Coordinates of C-alpha atoms in Angstrom, one line a residue:
X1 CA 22.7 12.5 -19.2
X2 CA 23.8 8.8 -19.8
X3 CA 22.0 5.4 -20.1
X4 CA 18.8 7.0 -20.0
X5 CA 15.8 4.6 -21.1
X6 CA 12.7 5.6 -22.6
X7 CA 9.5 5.4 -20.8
X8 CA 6.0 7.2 -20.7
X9 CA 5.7 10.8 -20.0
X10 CA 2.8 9.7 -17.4
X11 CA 2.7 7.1 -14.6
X12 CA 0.0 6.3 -12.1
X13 CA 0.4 7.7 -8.9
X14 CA -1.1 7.9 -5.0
X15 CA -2.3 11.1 -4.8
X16 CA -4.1 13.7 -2.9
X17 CA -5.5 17.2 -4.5
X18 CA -6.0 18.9 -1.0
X19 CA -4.8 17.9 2.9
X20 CA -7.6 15.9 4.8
X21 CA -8.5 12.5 5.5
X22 CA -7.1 9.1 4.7
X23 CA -9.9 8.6 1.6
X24 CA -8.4 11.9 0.3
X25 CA -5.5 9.4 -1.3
X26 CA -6.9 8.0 -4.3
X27 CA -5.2 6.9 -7.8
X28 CA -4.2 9.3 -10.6
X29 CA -2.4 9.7 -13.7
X30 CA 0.1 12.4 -13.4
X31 CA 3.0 13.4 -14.7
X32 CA 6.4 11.6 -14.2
X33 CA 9.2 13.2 -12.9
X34 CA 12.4 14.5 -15.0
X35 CA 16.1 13.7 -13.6
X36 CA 18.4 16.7 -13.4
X37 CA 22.0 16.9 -12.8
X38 CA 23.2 13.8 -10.7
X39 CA 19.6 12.3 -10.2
X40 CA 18.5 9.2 -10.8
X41 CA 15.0 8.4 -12.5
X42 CA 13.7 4.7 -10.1
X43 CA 10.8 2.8 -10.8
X44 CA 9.3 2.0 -8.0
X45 CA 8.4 -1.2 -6.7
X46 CA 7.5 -0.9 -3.1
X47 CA 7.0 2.5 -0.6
X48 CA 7.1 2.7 3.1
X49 CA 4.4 4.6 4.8
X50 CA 5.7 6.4 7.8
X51 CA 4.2 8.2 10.3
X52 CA 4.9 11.7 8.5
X53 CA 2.9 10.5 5.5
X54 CA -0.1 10.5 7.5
X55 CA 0.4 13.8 9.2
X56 CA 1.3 15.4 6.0
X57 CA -1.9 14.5 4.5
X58 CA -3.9 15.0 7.3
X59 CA -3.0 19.0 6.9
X60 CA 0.4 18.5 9.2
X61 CA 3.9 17.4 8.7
X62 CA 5.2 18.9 5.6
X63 CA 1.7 20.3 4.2
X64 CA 3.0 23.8 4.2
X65 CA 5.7 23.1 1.4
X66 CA 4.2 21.1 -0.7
X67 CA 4.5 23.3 -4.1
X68 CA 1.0 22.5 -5.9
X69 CA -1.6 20.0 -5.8
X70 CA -2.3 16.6 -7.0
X71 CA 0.8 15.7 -4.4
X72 CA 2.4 12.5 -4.6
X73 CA 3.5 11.5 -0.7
X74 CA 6.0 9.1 0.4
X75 CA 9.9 8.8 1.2
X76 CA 10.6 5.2 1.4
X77 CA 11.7 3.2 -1.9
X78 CA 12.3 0.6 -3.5
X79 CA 13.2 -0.1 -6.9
X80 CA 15.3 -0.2 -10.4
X81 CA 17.2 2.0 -11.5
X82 CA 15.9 3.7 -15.1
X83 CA 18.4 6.4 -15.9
X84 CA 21.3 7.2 -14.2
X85 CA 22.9 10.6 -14.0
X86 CA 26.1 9.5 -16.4
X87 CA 27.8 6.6 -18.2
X88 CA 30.1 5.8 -15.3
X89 CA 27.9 6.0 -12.2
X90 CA 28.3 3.7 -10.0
X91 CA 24.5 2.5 -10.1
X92 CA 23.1 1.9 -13.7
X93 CA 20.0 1.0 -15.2
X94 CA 18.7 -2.3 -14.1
X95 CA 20.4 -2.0 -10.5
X96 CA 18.2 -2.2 -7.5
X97 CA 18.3 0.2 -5.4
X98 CA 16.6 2.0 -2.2
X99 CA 16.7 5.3 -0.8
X100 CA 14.5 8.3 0.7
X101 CA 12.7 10.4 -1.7
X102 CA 12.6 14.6 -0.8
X103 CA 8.9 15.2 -0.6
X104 CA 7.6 17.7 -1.4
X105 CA 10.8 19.4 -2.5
X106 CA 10.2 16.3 -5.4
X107 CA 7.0 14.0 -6.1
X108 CA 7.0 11.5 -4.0
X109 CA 7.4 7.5 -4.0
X110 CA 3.5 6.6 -3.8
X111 CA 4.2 6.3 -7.7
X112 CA 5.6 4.7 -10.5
X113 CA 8.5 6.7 -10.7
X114 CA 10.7 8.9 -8.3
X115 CA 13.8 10.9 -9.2
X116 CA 16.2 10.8 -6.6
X117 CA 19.7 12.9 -5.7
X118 CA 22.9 10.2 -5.6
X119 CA 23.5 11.2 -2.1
X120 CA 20.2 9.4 -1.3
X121 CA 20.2 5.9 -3.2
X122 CA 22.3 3.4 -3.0
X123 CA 21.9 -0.7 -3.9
X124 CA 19.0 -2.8 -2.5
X125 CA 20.6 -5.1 0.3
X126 CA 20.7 -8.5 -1.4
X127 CA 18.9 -10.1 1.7
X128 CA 16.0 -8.5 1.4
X129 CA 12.8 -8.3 -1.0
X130 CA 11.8 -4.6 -2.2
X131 CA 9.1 -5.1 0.2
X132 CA 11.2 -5.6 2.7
X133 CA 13.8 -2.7 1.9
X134 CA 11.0 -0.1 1.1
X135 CA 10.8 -0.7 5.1
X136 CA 14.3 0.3 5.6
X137 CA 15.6 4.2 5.1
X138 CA 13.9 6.5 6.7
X139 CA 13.2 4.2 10.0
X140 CA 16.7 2.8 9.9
X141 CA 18.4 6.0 9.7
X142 CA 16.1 7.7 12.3
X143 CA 17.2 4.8 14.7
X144 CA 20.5 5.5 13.8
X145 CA 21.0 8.9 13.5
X146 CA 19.2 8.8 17.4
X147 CA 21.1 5.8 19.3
X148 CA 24.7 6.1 17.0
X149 CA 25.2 9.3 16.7
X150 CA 23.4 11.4 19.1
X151 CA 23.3 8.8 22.0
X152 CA 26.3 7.1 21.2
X153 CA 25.8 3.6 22.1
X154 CA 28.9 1.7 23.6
X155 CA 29.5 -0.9 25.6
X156 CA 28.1 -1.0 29.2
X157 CA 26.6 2.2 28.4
X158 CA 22.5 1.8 30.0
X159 CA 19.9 2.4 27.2
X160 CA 16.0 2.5 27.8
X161 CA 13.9 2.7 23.9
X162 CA 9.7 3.5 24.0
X163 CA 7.7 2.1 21.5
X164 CA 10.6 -0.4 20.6
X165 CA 8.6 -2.4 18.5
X166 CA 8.0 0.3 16.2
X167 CA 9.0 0.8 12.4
X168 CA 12.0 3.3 14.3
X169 CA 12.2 1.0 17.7
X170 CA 13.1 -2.3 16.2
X171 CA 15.8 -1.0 14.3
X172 CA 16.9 1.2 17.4
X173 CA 17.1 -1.7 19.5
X174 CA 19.2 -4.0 17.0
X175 CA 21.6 -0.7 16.6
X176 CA 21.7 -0.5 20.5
X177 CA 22.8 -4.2 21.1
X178 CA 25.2 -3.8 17.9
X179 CA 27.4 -1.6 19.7
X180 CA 27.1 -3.5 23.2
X181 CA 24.6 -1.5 24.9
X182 CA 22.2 -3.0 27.8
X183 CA 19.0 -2.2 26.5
X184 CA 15.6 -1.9 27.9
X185 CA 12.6 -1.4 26.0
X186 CA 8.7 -0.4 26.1
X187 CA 6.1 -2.1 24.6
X188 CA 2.5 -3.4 24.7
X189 CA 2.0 -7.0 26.0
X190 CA 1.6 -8.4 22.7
X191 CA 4.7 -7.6 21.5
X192 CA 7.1 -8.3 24.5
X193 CA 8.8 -11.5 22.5
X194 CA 9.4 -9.5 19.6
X195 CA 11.7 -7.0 21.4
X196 CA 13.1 -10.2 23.2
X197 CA 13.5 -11.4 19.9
X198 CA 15.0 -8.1 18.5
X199 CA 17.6 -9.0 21.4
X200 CA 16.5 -6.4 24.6
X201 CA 17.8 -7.2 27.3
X202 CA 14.7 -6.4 29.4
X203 CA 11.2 -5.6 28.7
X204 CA 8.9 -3.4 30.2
X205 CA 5.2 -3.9 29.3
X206 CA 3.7 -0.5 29.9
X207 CA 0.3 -1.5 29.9
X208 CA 1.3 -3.0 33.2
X209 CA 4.2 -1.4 34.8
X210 CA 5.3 2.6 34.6
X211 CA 8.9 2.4 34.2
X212 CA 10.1 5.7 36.0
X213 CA 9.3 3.3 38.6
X214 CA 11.1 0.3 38.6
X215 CA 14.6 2.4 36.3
X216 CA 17.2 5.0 37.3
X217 CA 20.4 5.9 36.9
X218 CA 20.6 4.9 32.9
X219 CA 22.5 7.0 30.2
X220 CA 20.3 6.9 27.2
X221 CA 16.4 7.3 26.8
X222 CA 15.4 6.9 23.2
X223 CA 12.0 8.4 23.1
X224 CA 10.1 7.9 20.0
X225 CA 6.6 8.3 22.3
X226 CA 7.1 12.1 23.7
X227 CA 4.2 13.4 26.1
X228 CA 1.4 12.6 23.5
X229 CA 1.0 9.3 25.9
X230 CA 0.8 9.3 29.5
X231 CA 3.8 12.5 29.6
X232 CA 6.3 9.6 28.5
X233 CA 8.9 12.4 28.0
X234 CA 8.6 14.2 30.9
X235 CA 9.0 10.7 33.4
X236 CA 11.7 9.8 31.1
X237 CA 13.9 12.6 33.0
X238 CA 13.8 10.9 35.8
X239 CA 15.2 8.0 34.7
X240 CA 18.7 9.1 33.7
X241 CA 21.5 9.9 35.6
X242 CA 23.3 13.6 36.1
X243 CA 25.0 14.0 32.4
X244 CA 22.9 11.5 30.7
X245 CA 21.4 12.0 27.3
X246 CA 17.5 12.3 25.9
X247 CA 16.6 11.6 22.2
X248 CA 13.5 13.1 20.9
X249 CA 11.1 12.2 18.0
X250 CA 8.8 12.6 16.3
X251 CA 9.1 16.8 16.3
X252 CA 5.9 18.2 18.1
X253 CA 5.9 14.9 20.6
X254 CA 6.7 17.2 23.6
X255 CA 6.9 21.1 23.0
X256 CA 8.5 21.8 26.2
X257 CA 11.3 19.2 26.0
X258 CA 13.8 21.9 26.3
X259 CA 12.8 23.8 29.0
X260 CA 12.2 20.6 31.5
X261 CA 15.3 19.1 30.7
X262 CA 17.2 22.1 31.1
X263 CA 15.7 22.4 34.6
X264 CA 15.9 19.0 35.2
X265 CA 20.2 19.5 34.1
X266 CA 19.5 16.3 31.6
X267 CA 21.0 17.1 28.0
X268 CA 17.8 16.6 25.6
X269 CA 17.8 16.8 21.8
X270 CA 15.1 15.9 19.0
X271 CA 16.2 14.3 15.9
X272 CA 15.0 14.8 12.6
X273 CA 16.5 12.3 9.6
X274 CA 18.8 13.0 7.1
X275 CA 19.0 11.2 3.8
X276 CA 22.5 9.1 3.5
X277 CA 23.0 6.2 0.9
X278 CA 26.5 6.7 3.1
X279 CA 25.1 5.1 6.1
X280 CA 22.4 3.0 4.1
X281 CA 25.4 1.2 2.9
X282 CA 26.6 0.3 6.5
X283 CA 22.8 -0.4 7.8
X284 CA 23.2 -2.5 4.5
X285 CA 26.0 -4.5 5.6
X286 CA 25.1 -5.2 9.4
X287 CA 21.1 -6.9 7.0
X288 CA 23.2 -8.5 4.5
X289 CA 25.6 -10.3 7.6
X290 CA 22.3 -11.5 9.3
X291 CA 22.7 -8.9 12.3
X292 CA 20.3 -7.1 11.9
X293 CA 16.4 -8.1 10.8
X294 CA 13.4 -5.7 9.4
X295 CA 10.3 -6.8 10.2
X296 CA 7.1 -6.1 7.6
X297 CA 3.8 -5.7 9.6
X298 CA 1.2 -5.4 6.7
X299 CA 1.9 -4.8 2.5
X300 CA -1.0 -2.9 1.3
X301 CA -1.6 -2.5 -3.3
X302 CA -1.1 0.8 -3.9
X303 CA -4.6 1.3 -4.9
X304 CA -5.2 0.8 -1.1
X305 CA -3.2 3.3 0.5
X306 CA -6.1 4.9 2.1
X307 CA -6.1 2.2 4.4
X308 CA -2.4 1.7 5.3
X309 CA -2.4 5.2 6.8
X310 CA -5.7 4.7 8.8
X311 CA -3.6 1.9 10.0
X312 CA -0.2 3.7 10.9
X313 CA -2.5 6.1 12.1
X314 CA -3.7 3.7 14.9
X315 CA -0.2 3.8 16.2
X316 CA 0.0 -0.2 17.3
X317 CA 2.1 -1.2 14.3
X318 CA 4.6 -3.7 14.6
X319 CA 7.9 -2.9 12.4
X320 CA 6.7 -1.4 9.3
X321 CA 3.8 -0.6 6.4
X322 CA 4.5 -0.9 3.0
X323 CA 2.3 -0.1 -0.2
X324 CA 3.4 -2.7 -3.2
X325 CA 3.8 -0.4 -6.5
X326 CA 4.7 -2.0 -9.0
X327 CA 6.0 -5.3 -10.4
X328 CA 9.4 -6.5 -9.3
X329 CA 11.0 -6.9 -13.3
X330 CA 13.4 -9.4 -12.0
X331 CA 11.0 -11.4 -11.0
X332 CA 11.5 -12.1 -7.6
X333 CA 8.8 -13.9 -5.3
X334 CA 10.7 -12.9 -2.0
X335 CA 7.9 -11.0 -0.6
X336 CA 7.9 -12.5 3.0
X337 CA 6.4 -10.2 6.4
X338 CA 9.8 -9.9 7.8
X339 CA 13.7 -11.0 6.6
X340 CA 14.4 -14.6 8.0
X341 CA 18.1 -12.8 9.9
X342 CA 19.5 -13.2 13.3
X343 CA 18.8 -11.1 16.0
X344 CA 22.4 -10.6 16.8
X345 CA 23.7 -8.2 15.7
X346 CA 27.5 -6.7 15.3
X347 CA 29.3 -3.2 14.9
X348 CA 31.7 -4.8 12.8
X349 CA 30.0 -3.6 9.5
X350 CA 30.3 0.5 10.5
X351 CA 33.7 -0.2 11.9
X352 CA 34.7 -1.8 8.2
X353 CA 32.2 1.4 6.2
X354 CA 33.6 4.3 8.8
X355 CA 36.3 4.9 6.8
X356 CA 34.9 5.0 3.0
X357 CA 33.7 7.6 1.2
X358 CA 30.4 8.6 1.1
X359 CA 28.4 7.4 -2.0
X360 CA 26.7 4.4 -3.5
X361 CA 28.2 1.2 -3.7
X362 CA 29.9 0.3 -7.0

């Protein structure tokens, strides 16, 4: 393969050497990971922590397929580009890219170094710090894998998100009001001007109010809660009118999601993400504009990820967790909570992307 670079045949690493607890994540050297065919070998400088982390290494999740232990967990990344997969690749040693790692099919990016397929990378968004973009992939594409494609939000079209102050809410929201939908969104009290911020066009503090009561008649429930609070799924039935659409996640929020919508006659789906640096480059485009903004809640050293996922595991975070890896090499001091971007956002970034090929950016 071309432009490969040297580097050490270890790296430290975030690992555990069985399922269980959060202190079961402690520091290790390991051994790093070998590009094949059209992977590229990242160094790492910042990883998301999502709520699947935490289930997979509490014994849930993915547990089942991880190959061998010590496991290195994590999908979210940030970083440079080592090696590439040939001389003419679009992204090159040097370039900063960001992506979703395939744990546990690979190690993954709770480490120095992550190998990554092409189809799953693609450049950094200028805007934003590595902190900031080790936020993005995998709660961005959820978001828009569930209110794009599956709920297809248009103009006029009635949208209610739970939890939309999430790491996957804040982004759904800013996707929702990209493509003109009215949107409504859950929260806690505390964070009601963030999703007013975000750009909902109403609020529902569900400390305080039960929304099957005061909504009907809408087109689009988001449901990133399930029944695990309060049966949020199940009273979200109720709120959507005959031919109106559910969205689902995480998986195993609500079990019988299938059977009460079918006898409710609402269409319900779950979602599960797919790795695209395709539709990472339009997210890219709508961060880049200013239309869409990703908000950091805490950055944890990766020596400390132990205690970012007995955080996440609270469930009361505000945008994202990230663990800081490594040094940034180009030197860059942009490591702010959140991307200084306007809450308005516009569709006119995927209508520009919709018709280029899939791929990284050159």
């Amino acid at each position: 393969m071309g432009n490969a670079t040297n580097h050490s045949p270890t790296m430290r690493a975030l690992v555990i050497d069985r399922p269980g607890p959060a202190d079961e994540l402690h520091l290790a050297e390991v051994d790093a990971p070998i590009a094949i065919f059209d992977e590229l070998l990242v160094r790492v400088v910042a990883a998301g922590v999502n709520p699947i982390d935490a289930k997979t290494r509490a014994g849930g999740g993915v547990t089942k397929a991880i190959p061998a232990y010590p496991a290195v967990l994590g999908l979210d990344f940030s970083g440079v580009v080592v090696s590439a997969p040939y001389e003419a690749f679009p992204l090159q040693p040097g370039d900063a890219v960001f992506g979703i790692a395939r744990v546990p099919r690979t190690p993954g990016s709770y480490a120095e170094l992550v190998t990554v397929s092409s189809l799953n990378v693609t450049r950094k968004p200028v805007r934003l710090s590595h902190v900031e973009a080790a936020a993005v992939p995998v709660a961005a594409l959820t978001a828009w894998g569930m209110v794009v494609d599956l709920a297809a939000a248009a103009p006029g079209q009635r949208m209610l998100i739970h939890a939309g102050s999430g790491g996957v809410g804040h982004f759904a929201v800013q996707f929702a009001k990209a493509f003109g939908a009215h949107v409504t969104a859950t929260g806690s009290t505390r964070n009601l001007d963030f999703l007013r911020e975000l750009g909902a066009d109403a609020v529902i503090d569900h400390t305080q109010t039960r929304f099957d009561e005061v909504l009907s008649g809408l087109d689009a429930v988001i449901d990133l809660v399930g029944n695990v609070h309060d049966n949020t799924g199940t009273r979200s039935l109720g709120v959507l009118r005959p031919g109106g659409i559910l969205v689902n996640a995480p998986t195993g929020s609500w079990p019988t999601m299938a059977e009460e919508a079918a006898a409710a006659g609402i269409r319900a789906t779950g979602f599960k993400v797919a790795p695209s640096g395709h539709t990472l480059d339009v997210i890219t485009e709508l961060i880049d504009d200013g239309a869409v903004r990703v908000h950091v809640d805490r950055v944890f050293p990766l020596a400390d990820g132990a205690a970012a996922h007995r955080l996440i595991e609270e469930g009361h975070t505000r945008g994202k967790i990230v663990l800081r890896v490594t040094d940034d090499p180009t030197g860059s001091s942009a490591d702010s909570a959140s991307a200084s971007t306007s809450t308005s956002a516009s569709a006119s970034a995927w209508t520009a992307a919709g018709s280029d090929s899939a791929g990284p950016r050159s």
